[in-house]
Tab-separated table of N, CA, C and O in Angstrom:
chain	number	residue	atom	x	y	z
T	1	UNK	N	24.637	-28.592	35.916
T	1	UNK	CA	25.796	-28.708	35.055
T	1	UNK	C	26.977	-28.043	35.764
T	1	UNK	O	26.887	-26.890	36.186
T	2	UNK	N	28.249	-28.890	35.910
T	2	UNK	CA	29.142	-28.001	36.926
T	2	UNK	C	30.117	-26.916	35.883
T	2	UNK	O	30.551	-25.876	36.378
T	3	UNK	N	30.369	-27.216	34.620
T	3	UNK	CA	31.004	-26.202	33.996
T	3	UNK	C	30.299	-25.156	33.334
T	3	UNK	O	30.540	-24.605	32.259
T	4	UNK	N	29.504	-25.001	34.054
T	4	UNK	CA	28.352	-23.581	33.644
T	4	UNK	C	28.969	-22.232	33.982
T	4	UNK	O	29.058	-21.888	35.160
T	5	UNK	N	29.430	-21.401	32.919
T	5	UNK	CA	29.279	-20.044	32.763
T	5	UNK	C	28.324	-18.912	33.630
T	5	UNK	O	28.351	-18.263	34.676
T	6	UNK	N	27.652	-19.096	32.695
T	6	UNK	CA	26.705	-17.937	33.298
T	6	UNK	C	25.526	-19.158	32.720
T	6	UNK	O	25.586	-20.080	31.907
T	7	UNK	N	23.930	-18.322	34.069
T	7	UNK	CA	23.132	-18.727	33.939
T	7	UNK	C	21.984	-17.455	33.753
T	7	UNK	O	22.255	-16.255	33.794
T	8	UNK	N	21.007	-17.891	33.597
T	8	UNK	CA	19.968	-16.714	33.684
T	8	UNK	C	18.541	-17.355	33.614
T	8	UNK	O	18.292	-18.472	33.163
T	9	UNK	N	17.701	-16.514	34.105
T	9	UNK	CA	16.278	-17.289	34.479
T	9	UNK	C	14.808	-16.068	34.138
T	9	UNK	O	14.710	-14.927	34.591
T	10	UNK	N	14.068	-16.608	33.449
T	10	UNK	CA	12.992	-15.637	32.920
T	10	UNK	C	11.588	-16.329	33.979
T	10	UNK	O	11.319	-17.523	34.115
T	11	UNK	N	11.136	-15.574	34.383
T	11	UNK	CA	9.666	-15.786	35.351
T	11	UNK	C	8.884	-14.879	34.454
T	11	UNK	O	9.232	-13.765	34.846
T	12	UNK	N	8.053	-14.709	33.503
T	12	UNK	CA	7.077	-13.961	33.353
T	12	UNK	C	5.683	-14.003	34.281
T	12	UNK	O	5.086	-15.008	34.667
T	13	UNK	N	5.468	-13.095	34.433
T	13	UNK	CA	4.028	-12.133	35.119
T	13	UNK	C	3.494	-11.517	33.875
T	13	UNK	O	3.762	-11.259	32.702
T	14	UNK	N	2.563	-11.426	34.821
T	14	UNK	CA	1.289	-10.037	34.217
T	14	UNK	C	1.907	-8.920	33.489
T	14	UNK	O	1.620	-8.670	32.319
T	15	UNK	N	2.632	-8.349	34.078
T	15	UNK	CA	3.335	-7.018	33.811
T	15	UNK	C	4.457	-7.090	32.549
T	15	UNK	O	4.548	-6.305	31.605
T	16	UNK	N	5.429	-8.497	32.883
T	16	UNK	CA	6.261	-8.654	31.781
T	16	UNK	C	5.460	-9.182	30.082
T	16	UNK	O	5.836	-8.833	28.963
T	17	UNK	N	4.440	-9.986	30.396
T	17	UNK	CA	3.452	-10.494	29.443
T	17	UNK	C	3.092	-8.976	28.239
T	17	UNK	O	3.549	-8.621	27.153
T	18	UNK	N	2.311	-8.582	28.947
T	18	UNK	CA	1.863	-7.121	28.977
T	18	UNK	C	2.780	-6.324	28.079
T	18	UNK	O	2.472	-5.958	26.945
T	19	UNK	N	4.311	-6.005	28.874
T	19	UNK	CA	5.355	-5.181	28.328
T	19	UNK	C	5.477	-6.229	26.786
T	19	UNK	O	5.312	-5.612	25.733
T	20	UNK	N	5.635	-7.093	26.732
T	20	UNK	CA	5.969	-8.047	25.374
T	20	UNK	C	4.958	-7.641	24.322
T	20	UNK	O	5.329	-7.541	23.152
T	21	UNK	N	4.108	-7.479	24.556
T	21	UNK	CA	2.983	-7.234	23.600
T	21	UNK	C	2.821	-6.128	23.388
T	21	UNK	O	2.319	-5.829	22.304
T	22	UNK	N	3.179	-5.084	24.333
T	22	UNK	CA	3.395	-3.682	23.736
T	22	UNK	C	4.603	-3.224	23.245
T	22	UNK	O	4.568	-2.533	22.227
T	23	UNK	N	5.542	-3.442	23.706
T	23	UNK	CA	6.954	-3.672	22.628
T	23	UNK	C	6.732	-4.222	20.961
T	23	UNK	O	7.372	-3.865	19.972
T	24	UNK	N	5.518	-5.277	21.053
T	24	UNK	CA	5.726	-5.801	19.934
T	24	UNK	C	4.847	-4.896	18.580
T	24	UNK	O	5.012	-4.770	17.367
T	25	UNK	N	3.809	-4.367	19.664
T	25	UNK	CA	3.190	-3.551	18.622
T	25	UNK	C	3.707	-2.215	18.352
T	25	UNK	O	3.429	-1.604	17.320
T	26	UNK	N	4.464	-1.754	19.282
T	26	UNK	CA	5.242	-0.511	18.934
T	26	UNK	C	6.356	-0.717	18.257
T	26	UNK	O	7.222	0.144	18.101
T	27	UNK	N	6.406	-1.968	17.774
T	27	UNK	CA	7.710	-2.565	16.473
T	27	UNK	C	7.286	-2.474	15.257
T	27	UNK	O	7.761	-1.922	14.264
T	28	UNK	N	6.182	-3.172	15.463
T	28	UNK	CA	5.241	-3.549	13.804
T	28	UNK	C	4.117	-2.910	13.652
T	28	UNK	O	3.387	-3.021	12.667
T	29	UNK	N	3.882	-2.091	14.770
T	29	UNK	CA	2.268	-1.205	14.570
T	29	UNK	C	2.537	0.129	14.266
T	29	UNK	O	1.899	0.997	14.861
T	30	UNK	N	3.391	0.440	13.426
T	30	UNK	CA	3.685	1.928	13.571
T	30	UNK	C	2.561	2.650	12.519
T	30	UNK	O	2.321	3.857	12.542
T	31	UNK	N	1.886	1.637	11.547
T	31	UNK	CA	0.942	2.505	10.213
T	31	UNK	C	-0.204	2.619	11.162
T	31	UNK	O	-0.859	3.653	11.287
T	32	UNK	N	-0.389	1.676	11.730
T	32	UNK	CA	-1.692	1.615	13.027
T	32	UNK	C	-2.033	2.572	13.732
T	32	UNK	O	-3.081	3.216	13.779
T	33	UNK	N	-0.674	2.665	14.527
T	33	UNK	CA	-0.508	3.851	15.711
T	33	UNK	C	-0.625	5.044	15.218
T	33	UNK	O	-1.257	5.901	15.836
T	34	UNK	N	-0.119	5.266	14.191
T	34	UNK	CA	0.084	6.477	13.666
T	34	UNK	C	-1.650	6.711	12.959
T	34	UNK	O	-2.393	7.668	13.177
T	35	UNK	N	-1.918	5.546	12.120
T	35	UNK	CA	-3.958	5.925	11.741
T	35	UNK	C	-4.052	6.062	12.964
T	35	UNK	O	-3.785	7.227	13.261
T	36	UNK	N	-4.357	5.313	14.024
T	36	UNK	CA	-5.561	5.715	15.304
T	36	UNK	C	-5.127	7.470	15.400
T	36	UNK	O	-5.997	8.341	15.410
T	37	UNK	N	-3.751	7.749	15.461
T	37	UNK	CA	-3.881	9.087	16.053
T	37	UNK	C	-4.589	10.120	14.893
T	37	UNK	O	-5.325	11.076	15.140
T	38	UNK	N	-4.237	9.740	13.831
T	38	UNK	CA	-4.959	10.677	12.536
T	38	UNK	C	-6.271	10.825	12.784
T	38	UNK	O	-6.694	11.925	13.137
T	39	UNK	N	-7.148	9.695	12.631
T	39	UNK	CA	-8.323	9.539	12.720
T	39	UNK	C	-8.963	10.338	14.080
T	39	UNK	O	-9.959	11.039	13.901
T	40	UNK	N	-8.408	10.229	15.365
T	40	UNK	CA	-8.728	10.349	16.496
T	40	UNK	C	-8.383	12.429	16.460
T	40	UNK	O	-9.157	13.252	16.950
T	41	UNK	N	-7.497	12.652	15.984
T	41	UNK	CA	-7.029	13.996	15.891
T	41	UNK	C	-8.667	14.801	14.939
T	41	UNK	O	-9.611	15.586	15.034
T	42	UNK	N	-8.209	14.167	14.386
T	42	UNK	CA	-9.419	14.428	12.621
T	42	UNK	C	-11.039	14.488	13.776
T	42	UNK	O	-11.794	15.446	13.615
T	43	UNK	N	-11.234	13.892	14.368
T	43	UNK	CA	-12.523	13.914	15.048
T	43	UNK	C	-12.604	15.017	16.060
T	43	UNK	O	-13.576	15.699	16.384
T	44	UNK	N	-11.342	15.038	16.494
T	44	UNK	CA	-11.452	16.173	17.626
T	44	UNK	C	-11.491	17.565	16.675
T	44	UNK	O	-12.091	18.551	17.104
T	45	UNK	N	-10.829	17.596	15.378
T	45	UNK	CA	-11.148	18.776	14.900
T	45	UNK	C	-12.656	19.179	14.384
T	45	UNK	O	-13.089	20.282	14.718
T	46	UNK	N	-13.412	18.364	13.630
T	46	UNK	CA	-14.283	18.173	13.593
T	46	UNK	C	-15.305	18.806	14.207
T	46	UNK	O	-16.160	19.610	13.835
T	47	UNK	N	-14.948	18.102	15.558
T	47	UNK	CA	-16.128	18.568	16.853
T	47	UNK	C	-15.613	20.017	16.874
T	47	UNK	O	-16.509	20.823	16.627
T	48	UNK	N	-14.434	20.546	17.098
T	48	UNK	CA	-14.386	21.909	17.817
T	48	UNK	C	-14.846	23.304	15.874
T	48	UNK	O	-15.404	24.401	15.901
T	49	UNK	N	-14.343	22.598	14.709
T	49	UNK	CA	-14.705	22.954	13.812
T	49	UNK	C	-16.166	23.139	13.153
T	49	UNK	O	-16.626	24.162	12.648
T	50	UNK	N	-16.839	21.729	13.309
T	50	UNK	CA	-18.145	21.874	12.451
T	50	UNK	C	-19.250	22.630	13.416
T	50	UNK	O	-19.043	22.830	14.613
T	51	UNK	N	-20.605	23.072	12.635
T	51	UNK	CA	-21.337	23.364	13.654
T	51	UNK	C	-22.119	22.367	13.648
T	51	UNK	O	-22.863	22.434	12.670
T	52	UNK	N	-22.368	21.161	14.497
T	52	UNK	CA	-23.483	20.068	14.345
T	52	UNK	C	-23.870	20.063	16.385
T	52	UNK	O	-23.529	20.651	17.411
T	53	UNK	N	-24.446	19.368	16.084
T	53	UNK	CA	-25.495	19.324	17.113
T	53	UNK	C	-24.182	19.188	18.745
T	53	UNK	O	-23.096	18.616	18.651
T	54	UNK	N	-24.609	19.749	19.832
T	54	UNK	CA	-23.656	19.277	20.902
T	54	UNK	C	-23.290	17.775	21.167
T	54	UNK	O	-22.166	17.273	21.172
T	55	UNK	N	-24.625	17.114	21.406
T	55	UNK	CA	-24.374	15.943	21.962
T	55	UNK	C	-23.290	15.088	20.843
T	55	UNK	O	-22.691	14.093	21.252
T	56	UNK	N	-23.116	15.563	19.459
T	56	UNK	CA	-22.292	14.813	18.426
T	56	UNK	C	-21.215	15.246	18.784
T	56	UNK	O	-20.504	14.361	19.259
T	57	UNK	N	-20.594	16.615	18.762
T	57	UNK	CA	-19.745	17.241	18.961
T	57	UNK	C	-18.800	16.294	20.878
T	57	UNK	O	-17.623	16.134	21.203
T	58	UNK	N	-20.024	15.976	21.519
T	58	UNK	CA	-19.006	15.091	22.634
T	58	UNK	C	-18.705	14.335	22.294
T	58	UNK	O	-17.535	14.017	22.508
T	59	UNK	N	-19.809	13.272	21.290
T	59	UNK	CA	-19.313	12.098	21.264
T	59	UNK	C	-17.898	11.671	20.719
T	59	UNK	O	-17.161	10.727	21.005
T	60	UNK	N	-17.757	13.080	19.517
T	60	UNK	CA	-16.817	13.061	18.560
T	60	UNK	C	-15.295	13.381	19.548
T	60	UNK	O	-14.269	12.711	19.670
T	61	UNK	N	-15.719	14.716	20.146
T	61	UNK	CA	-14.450	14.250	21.352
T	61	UNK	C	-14.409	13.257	22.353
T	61	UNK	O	-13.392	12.661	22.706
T	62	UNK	N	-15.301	13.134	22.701
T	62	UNK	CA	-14.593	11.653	23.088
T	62	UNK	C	-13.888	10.455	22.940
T	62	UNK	O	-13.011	9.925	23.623
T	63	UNK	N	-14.503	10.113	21.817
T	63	UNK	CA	-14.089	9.241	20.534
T	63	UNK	C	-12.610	9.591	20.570
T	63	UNK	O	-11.606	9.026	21.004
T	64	UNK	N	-12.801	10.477	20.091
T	64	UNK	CA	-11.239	11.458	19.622
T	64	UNK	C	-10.193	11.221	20.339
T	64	UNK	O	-9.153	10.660	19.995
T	65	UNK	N	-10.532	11.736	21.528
T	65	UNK	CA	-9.352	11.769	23.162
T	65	UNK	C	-9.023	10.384	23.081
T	65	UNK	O	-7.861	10.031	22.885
T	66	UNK	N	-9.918	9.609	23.212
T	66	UNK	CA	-9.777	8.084	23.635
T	66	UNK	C	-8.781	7.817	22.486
T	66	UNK	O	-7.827	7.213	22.976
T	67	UNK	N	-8.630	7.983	21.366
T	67	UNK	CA	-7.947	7.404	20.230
T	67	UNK	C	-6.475	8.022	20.439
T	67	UNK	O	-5.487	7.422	20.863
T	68	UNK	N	-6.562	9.255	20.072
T	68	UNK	CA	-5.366	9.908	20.659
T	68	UNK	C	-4.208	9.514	22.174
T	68	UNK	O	-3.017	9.203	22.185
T	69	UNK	N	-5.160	9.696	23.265
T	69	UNK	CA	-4.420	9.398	23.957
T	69	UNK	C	-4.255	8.120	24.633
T	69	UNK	O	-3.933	8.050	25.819
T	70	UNK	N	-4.565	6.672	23.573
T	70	UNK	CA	-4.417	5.251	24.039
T	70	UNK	C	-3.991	4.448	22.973
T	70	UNK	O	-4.572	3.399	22.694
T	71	UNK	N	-2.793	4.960	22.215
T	71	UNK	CA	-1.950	4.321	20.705
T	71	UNK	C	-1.652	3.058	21.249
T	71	UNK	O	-1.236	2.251	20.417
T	72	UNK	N	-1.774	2.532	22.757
T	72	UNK	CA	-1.196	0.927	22.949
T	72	UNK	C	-2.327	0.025	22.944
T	72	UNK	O	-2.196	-1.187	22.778
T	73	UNK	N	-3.611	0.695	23.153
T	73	UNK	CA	-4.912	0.089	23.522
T	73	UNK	C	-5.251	-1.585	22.625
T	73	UNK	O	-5.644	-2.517	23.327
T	74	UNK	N	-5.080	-1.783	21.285
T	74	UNK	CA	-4.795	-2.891	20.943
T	74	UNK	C	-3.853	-4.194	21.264
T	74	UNK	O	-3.992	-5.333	20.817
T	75	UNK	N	-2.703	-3.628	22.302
T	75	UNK	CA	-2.015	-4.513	23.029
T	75	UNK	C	-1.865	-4.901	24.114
T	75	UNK	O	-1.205	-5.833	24.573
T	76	UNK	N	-2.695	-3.935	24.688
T	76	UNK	CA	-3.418	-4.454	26.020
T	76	UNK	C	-4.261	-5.274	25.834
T	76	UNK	O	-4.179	-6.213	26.626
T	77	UNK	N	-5.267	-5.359	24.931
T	77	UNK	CA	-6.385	-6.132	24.285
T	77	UNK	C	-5.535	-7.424	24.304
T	77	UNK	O	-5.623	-8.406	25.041
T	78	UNK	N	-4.802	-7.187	23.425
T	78	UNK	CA	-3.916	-8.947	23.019
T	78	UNK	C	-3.293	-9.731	24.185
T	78	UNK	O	-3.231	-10.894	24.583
T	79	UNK	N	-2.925	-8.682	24.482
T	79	UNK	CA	-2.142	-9.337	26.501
T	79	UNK	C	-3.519	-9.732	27.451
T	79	UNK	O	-3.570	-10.554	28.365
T	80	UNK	N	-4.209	-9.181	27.114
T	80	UNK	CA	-5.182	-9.385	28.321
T	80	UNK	C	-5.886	-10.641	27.836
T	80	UNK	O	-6.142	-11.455	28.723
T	81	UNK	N	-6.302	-11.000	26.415
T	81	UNK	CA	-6.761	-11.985	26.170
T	81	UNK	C	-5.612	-13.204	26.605
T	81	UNK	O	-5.928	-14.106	27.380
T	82	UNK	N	-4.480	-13.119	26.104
T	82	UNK	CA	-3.631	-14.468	26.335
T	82	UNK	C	-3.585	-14.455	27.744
T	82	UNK	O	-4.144	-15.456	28.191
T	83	UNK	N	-3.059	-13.581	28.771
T	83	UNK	CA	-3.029	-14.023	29.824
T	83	UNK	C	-4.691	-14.759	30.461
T	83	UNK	O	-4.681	-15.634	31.327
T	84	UNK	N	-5.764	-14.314	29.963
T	84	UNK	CA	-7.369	-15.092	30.377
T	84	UNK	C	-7.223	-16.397	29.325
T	84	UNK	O	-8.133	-17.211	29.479
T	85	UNK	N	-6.260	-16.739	28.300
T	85	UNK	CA	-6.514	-18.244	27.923
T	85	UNK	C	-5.470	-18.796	28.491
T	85	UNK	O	-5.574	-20.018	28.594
T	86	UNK	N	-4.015	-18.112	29.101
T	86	UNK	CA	-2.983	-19.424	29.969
T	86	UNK	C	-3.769	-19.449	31.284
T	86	UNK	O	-3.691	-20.592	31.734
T	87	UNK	N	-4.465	-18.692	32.051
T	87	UNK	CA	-5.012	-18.967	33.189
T	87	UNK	C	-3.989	-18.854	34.319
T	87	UNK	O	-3.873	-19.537	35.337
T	88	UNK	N	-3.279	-17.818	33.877
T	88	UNK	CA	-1.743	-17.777	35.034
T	88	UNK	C	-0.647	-19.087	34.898
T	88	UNK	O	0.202	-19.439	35.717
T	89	UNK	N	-0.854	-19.460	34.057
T	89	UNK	CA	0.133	-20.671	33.971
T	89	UNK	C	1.094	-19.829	32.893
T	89	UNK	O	0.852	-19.904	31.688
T	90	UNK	N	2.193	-19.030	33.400
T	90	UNK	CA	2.951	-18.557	32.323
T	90	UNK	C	4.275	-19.229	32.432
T	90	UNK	O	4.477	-19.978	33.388
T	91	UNK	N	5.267	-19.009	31.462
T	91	UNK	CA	6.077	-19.656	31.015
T	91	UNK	C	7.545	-18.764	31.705
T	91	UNK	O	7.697	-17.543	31.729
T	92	UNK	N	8.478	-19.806	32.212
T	92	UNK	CA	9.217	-20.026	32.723
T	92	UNK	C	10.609	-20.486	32.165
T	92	UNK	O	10.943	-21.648	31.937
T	93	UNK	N	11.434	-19.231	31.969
T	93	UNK	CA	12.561	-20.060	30.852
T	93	UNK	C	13.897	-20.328	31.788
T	93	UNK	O	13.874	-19.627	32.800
T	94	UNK	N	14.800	-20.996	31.705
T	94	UNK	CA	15.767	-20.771	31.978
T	94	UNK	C	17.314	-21.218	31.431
T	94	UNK	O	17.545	-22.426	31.380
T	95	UNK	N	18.178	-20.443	31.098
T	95	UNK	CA	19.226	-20.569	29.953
T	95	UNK	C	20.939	-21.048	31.046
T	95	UNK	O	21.384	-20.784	32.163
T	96	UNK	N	21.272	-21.682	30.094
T	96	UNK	CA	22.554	-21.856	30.736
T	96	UNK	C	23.645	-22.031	29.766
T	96	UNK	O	23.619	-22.908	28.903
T	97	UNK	N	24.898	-20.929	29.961
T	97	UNK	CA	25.953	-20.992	28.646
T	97	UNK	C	27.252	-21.603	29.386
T	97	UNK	O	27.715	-20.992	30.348
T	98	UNK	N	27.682	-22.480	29.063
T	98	UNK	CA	28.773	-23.292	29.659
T	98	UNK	C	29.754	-23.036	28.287
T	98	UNK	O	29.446	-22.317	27.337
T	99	UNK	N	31.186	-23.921	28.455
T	99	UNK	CA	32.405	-23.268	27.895
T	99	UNK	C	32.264	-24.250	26.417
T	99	UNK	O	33.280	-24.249	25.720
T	100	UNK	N	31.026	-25.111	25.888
T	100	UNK	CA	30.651	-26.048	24.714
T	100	UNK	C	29.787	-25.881	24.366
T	100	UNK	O	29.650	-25.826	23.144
T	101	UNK	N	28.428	-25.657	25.427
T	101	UNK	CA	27.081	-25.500	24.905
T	101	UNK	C	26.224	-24.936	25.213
T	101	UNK	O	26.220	-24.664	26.413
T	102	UNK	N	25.008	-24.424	24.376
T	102	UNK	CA	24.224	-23.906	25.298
T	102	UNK	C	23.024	-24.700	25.682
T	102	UNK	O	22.234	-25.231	24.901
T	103	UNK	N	22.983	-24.718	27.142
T	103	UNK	CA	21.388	-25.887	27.305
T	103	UNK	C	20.746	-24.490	27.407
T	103	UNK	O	21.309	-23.449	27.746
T	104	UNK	N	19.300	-24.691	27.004
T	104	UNK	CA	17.958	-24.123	27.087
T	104	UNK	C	16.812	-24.850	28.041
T	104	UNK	O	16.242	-25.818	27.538
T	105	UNK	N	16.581	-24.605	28.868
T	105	UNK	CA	15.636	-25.554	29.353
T	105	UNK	C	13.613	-24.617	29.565
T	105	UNK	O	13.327	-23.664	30.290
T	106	UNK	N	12.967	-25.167	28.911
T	106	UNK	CA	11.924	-24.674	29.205
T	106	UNK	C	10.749	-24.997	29.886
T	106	UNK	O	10.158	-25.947	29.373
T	107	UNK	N	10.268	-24.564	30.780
T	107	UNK	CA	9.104	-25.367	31.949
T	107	UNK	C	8.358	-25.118	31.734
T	107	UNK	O	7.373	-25.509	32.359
């Protein structure tokens, strides 16, 4: 188009895929994020509080740590599945704003 403005061009990867899905759950996952850490906190007290057997007491921190310190872990899950069903075939945008319209073109 020769009276084109500005143009701009989106290549998603792995990495940008990835960032989208964790952006998205750190938008709308905040009751989520915030249970995993309760729950995950609550276990680690547990273990260092109750007196029950050792081997419970790891499992419970472990459990615990893992919850605590991986609030994105469900959106890695979601990214990792979509990128194993496009098969690397990701999507390719590219926009163009001229001085009437805007074309969108998507590949």
């Amino acid at each position: 188009m020769s009276n084109c403005i500005y143009s701009a061009n989106i290549e998603h990867n792995r990495k940008t895929i990835t960032r989208l899905f964790r952006t998205r759950y750190y938008s709308y996952g905040k009751t989520r994020i915030v249970l995993r850490f309760c729950v995950g906190l609550a276990m680690i007290i547990t273990a260092a509080a109750a007196s029950i057997y050792m081997w419970a007491k790891g499992i419970l921190l472990l459990l615990g740590a893992w919850l605590v310190s991986t609030p994105d872990f469900p959106a890695q899950v979601q990214a990792d599945k979509v990128l194993e069903m496009r098969k690397n075939n990701l999507p390719r945008l590219s926009y163009e704003f001229s001085s009437r319209i805007l074309l969108f073109i998507y590949i």
